[in-house]
Coordinates of C-alpha atoms in Angstrom, one line a residue:
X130 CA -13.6 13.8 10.8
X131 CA -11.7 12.0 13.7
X132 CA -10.2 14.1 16.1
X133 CA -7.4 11.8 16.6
X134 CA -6.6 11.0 13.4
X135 CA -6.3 15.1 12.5
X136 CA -3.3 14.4 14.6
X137 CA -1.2 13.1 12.8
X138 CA -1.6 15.4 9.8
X139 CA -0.1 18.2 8.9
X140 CA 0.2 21.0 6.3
X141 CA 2.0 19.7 2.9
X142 CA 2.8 23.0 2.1
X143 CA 5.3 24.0 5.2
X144 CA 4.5 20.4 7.5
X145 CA 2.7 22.6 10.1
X146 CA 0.3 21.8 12.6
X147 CA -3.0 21.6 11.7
X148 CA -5.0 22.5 14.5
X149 CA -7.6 25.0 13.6
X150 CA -11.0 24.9 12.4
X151 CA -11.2 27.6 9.5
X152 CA -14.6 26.9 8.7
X153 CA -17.0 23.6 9.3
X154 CA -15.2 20.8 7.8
X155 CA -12.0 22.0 7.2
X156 CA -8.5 22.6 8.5
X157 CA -6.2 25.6 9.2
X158 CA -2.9 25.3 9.6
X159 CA -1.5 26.6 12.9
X160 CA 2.1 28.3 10.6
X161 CA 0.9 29.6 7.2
X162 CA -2.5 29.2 7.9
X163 CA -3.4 27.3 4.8
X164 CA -6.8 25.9 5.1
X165 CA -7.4 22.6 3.8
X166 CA -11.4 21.4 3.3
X167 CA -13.2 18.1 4.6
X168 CA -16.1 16.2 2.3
X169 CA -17.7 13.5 2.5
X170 CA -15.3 11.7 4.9
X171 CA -12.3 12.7 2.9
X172 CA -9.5 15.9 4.1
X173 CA -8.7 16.8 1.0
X174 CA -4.3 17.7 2.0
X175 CA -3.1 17.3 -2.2
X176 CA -1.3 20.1 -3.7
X177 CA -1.2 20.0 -7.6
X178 CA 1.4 17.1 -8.6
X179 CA 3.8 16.9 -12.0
X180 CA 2.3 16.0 -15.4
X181 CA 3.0 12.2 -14.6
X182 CA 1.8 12.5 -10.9
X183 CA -1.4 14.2 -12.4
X184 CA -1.5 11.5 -15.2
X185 CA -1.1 8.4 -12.9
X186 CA -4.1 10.3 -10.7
X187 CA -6.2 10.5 -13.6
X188 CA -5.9 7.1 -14.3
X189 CA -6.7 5.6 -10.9
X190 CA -10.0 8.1 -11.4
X191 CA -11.5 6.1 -14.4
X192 CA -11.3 2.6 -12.9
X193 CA -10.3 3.3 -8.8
X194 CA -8.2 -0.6 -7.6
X195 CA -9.0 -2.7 -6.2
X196 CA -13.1 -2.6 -6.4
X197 CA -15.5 -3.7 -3.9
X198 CA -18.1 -6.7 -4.7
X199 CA -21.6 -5.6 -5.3
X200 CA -22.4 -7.9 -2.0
X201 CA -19.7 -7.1 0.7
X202 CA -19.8 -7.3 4.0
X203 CA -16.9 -7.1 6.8
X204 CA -16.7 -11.1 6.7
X205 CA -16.5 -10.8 3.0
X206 CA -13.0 -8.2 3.7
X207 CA -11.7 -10.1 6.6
X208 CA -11.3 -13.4 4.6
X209 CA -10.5 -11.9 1.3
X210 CA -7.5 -10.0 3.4
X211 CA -6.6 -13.2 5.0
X212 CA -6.1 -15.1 2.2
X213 CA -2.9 -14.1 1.6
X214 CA -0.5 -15.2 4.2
X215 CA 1.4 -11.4 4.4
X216 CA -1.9 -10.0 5.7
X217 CA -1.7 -11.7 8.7
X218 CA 2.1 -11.6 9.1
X219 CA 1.2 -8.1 9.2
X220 CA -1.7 -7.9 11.5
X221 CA -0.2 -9.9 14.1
X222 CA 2.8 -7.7 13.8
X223 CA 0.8 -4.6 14.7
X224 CA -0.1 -3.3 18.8
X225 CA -3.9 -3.0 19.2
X226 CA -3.4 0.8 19.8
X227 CA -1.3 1.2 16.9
X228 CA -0.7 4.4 15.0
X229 CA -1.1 3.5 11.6
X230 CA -0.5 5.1 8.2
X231 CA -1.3 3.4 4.7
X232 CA 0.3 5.4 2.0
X233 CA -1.4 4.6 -1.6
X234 CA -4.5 2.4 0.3
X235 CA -6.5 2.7 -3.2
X236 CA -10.0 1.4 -2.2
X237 CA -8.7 1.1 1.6
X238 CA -9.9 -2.4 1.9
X239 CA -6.4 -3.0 3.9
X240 CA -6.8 0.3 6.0
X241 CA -10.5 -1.3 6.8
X242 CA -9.1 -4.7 7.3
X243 CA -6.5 -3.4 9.8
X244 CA -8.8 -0.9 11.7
X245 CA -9.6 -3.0 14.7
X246 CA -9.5 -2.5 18.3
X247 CA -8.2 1.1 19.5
X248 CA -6.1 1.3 16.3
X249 CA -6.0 5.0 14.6
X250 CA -5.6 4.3 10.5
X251 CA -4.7 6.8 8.4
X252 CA -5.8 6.1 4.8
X253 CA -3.6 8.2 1.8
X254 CA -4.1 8.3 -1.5
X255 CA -3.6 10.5 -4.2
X256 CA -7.4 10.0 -6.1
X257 CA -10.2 11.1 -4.8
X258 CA -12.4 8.5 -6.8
X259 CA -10.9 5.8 -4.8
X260 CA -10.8 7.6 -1.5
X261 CA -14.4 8.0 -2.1
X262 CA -15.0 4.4 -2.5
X263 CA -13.1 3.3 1.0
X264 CA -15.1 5.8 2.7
X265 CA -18.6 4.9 1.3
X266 CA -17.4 1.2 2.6
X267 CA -16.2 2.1 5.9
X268 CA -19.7 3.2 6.9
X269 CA -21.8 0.7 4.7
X270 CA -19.7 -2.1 7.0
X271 CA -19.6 0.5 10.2
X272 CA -15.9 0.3 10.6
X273 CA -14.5 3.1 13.1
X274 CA -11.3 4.6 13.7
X275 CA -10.5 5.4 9.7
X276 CA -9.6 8.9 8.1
X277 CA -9.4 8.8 4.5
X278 CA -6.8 11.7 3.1
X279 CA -6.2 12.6 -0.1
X280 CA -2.6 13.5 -0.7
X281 CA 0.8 13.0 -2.7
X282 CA 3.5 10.3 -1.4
X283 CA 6.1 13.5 -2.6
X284 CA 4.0 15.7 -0.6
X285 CA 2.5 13.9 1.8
X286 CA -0.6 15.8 4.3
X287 CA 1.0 13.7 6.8
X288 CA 2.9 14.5 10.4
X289 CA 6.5 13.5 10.3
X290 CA 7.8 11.0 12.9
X291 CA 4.1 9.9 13.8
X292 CA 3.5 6.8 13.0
X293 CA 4.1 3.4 14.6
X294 CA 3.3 1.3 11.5
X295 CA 3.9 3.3 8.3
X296 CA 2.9 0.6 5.0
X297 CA 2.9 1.6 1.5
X298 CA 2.4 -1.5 -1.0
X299 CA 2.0 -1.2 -4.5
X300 CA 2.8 2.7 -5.1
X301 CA 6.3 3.7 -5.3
X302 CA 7.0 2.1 -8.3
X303 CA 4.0 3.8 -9.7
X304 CA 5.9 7.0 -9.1
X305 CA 8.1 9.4 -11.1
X306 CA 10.9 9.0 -8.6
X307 CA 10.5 5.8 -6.7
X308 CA 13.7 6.1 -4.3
X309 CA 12.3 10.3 -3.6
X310 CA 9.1 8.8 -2.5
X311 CA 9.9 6.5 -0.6
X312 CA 12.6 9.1 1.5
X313 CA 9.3 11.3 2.0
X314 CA 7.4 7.7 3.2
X315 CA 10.3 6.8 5.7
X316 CA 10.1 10.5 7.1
X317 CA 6.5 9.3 8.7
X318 CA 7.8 6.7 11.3
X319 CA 8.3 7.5 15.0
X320 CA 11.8 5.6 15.6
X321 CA 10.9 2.2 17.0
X322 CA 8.4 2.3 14.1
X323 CA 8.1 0.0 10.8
X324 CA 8.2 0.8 7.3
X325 CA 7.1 -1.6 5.3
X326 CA 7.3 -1.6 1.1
X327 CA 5.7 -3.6 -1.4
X328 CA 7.3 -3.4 -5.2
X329 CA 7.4 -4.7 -7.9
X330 CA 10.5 -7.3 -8.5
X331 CA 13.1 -6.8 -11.1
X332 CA 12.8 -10.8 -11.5
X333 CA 9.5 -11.6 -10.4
X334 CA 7.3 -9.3 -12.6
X335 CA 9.1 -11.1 -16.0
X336 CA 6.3 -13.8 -16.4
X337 CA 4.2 -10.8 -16.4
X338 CA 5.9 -8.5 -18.6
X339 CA 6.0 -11.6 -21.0
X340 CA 1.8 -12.0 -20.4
X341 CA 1.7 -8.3 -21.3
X342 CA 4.1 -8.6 -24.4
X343 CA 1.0 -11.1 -25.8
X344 CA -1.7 -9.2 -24.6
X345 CA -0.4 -6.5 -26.6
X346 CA 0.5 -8.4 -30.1
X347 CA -3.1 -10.3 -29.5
X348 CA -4.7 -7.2 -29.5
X349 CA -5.1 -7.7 -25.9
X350 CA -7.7 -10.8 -26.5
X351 CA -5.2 -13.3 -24.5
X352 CA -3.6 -12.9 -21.3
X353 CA -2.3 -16.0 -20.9
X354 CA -1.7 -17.6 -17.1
X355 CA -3.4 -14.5 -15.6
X356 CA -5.7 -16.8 -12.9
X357 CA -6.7 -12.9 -11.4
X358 CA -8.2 -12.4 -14.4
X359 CA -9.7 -15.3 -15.0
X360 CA -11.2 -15.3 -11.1
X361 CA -13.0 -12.0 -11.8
X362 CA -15.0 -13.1 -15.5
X363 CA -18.3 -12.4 -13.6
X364 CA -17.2 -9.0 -12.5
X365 CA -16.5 -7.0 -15.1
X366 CA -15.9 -3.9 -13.2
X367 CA -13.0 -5.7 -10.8
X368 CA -11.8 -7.1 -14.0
X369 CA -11.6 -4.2 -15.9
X370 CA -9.6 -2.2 -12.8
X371 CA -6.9 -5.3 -13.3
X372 CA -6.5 -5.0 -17.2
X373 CA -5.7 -1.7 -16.6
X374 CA -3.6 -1.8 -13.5
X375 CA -1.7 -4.4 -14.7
X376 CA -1.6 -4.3 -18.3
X377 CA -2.3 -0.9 -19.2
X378 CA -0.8 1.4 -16.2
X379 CA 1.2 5.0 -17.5
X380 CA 4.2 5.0 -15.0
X381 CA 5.7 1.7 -14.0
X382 CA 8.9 0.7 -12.5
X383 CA 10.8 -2.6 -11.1
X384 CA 13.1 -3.0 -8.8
X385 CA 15.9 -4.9 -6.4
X386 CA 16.2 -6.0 -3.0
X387 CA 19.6 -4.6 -3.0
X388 CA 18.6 -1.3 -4.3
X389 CA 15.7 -1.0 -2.0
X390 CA 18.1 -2.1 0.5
X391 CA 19.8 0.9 0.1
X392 CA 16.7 3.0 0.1
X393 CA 16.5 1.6 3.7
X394 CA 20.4 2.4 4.9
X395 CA 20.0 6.3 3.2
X396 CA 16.6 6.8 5.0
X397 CA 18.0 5.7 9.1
X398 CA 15.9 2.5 8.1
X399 CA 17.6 -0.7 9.6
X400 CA 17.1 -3.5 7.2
X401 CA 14.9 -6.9 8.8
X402 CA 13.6 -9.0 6.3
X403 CA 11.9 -9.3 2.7
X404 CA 8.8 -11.4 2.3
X405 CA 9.1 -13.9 0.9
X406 CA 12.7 -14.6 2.5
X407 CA 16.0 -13.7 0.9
X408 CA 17.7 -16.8 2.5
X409 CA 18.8 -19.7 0.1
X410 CA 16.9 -22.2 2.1
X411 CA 16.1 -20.6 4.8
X412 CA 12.4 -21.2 5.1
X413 CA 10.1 -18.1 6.1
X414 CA 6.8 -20.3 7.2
X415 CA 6.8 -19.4 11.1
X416 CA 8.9 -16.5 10.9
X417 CA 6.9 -13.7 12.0
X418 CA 7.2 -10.5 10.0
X419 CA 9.7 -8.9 12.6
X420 CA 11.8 -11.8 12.7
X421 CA 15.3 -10.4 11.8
X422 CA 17.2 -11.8 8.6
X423 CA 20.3 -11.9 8.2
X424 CA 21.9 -11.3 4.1
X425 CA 23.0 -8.8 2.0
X426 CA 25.2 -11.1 0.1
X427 CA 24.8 -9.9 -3.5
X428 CA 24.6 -13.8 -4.9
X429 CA 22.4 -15.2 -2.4
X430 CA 20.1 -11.8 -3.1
X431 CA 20.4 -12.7 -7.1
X432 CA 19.4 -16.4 -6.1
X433 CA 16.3 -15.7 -3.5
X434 CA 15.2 -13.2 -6.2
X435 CA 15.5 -15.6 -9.1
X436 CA 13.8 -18.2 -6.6
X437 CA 10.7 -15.3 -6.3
X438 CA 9.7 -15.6 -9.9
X439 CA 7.6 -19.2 -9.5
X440 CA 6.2 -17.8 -6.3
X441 CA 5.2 -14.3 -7.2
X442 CA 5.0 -14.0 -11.0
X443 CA 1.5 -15.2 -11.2
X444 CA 0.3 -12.4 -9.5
X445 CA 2.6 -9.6 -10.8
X446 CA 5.6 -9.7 -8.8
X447 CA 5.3 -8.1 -5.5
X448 CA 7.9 -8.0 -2.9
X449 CA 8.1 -6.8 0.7
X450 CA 10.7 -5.4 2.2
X451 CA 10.5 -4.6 6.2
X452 CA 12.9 -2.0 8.3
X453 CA 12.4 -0.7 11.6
X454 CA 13.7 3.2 11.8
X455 CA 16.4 3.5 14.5
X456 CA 15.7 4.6 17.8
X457 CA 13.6 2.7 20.9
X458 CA 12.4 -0.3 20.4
X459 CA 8.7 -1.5 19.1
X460 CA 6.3 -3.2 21.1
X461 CA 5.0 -6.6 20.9
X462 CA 1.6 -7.1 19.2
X463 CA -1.2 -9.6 20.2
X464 CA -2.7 -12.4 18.0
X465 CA -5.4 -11.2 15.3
X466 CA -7.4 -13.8 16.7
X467 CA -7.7 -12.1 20.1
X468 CA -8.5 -8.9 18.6
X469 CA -12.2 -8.3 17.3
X470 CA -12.5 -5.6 14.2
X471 CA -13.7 -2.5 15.4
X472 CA -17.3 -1.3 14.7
X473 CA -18.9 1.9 14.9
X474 CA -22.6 3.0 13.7
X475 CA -21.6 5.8 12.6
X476 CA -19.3 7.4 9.7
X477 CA -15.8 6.0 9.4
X478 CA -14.3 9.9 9.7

């Protein structure tokens, strides 16, 4: 396990220290003196979630998403990462020695894409299945400076007020109680620090709700305009963890700029910018992803959202919404291109 990772943990049951070693591989903690067991790269920090918690957990464990390729390799993650345009908005936005903590990382390929340099990357999630699979990766592609942890966003293993980057993409709205979660989430940054949120949009996700509407009165036989889909015909296990995440998923919610907005205000989280841009014609291309935006208008908002649905809704309808919790000021990052990902012979934990 990495010492400095075990850190910035704590006990979920009282948010105590957890500095003692009960027994090899595992963790006491320093108030109640819970103990909380390590295997096979994994700290294990979940207590026993809700029926739907428990249900959406169960899910991820049949078909863990996103899958790896049965030929990886670290060039393989770097340039499926940088693909997307966010990814990079993201890395460049983040210090070399950055505390980092990815809430929901699934698989972990973004926890392994961002674990360069003297970066410490704390990958959460609440199923072990897919835990497992972001471990086994981290030391097939000998990528350092990664503890996987298996926890509960409403209960999360993690040390409050820790964390310099605190990123959480795809999750909430997977939750019972999206706006709880993400209170617990905002809880994790040092002040200075970002949170950053990716859900789905109240406008963008449409196309797909109308995709899924078919796929259900075909018999599921035609998702029509799904190009995801159609990219991953020759692997059937990637495929399959799509269908189901996007077509077949237990607990699912949509939501606003504006309410997330609020989210942000109720939480000490100042407000800087969605991606893409909430500005009628504002034009996000060499923004940078700390690049303050102005709006809140509740018509402008309506129009950039409306605006969202040609760029987002073939690929389900993900927003990002960046604040920065109040207090001292975060520091500058350098270029990705400067940086070299981080390599280690060893295990990833």
């Amino acid at each position: 396990m990495d010492r400095r990772a075990v850190s910035l943990l704590a006990c979920p049951r009282c948010g105590g220290i957890l500095g003692g070693v009960v027994l090899a591989n595992s963790l006491g903690c320093e108030v109640c003196a819970a103990s909380y067991a390590e295997d096979g790269g994994i700290i294990d920090l979940r207590l026993p979630g809700d029926a739907r918690t428990e249900r959406v957990r169960h899910f991820y464990g049949q078909a863990p998403f996103p899958g790896y390729p049965p030929h990886d390799s670290i060039d393989w993650l770097r340039a499926r990462a940088e693909r997307s345009p966010f990814a990079r908005l993201l890395d460049t936005a983040i210090a070399p020695d950055a505390r980092i903590v990815e809430v929901g990382c699934g698989t972990g390929q973004m926890s392994l894409y961002l674990a360069r340099a003297d970066r410490i990357v704390v990958a959460a999630d609440l199923c072990r299945a897919s835990l497992a699979l972001g471990a086994a990766a981290a030391r097939r592609l000998g990528i350092g400076g990664v503890q996987f942890v298996e926890t509960d966003a409403h209960h999360p293993g993690l040390r409050a007020g820790a964390f310099d980057i605190v990123y959480c993409s795809g999750v909430l709205h997977h939750t019972p109680d999206p706006g709880a979660a993400f209170a617990q989430v905002a809880r994790l940054a040092r002040p200075g620090g970002l949170v950053i949120v990716g859900l789905y949009n109240s406008y963008a996700r449409l196309p797909h709700r109308m995709r899924r509407l078919v796929a259900r009165l075909s018999g599921w036989r035609w998702m029509p305009g799904d190009r995801v889909l159609a990219e991953r015909q020759a692997q059937p296990e990637r495929r399959e963890a799509w269908l189901r995440d996007q077509y077949r998923h237990p607990e699912e919610h949509r939501h606003r700029l504006s309410e997330v907005r609020g989210w942000f205000a109720a939480s000490g989280i100042d407000y800087v910018r969605a991606v893409p841009g909430a500005l009628i014609g504002g034009g996000d291309e060499d923004k940078a992803l700390t690049d303050a935006e102005e709006g809140g208008w509740w018509l402008e908002d309506m129009l950039a959202q409306l605006g969202w649905i040609g760029r987002l809704g073939p690929e389900g309808g993900l927003f990002v919404t960046v604040g920065r919790a109040r207090g001292d000021g975060f520091p500058m990052a350098h270029s990705p291109s400067s940086v070299p990902l981080a390599r280690s012979s060893g295990s990833a934990a």
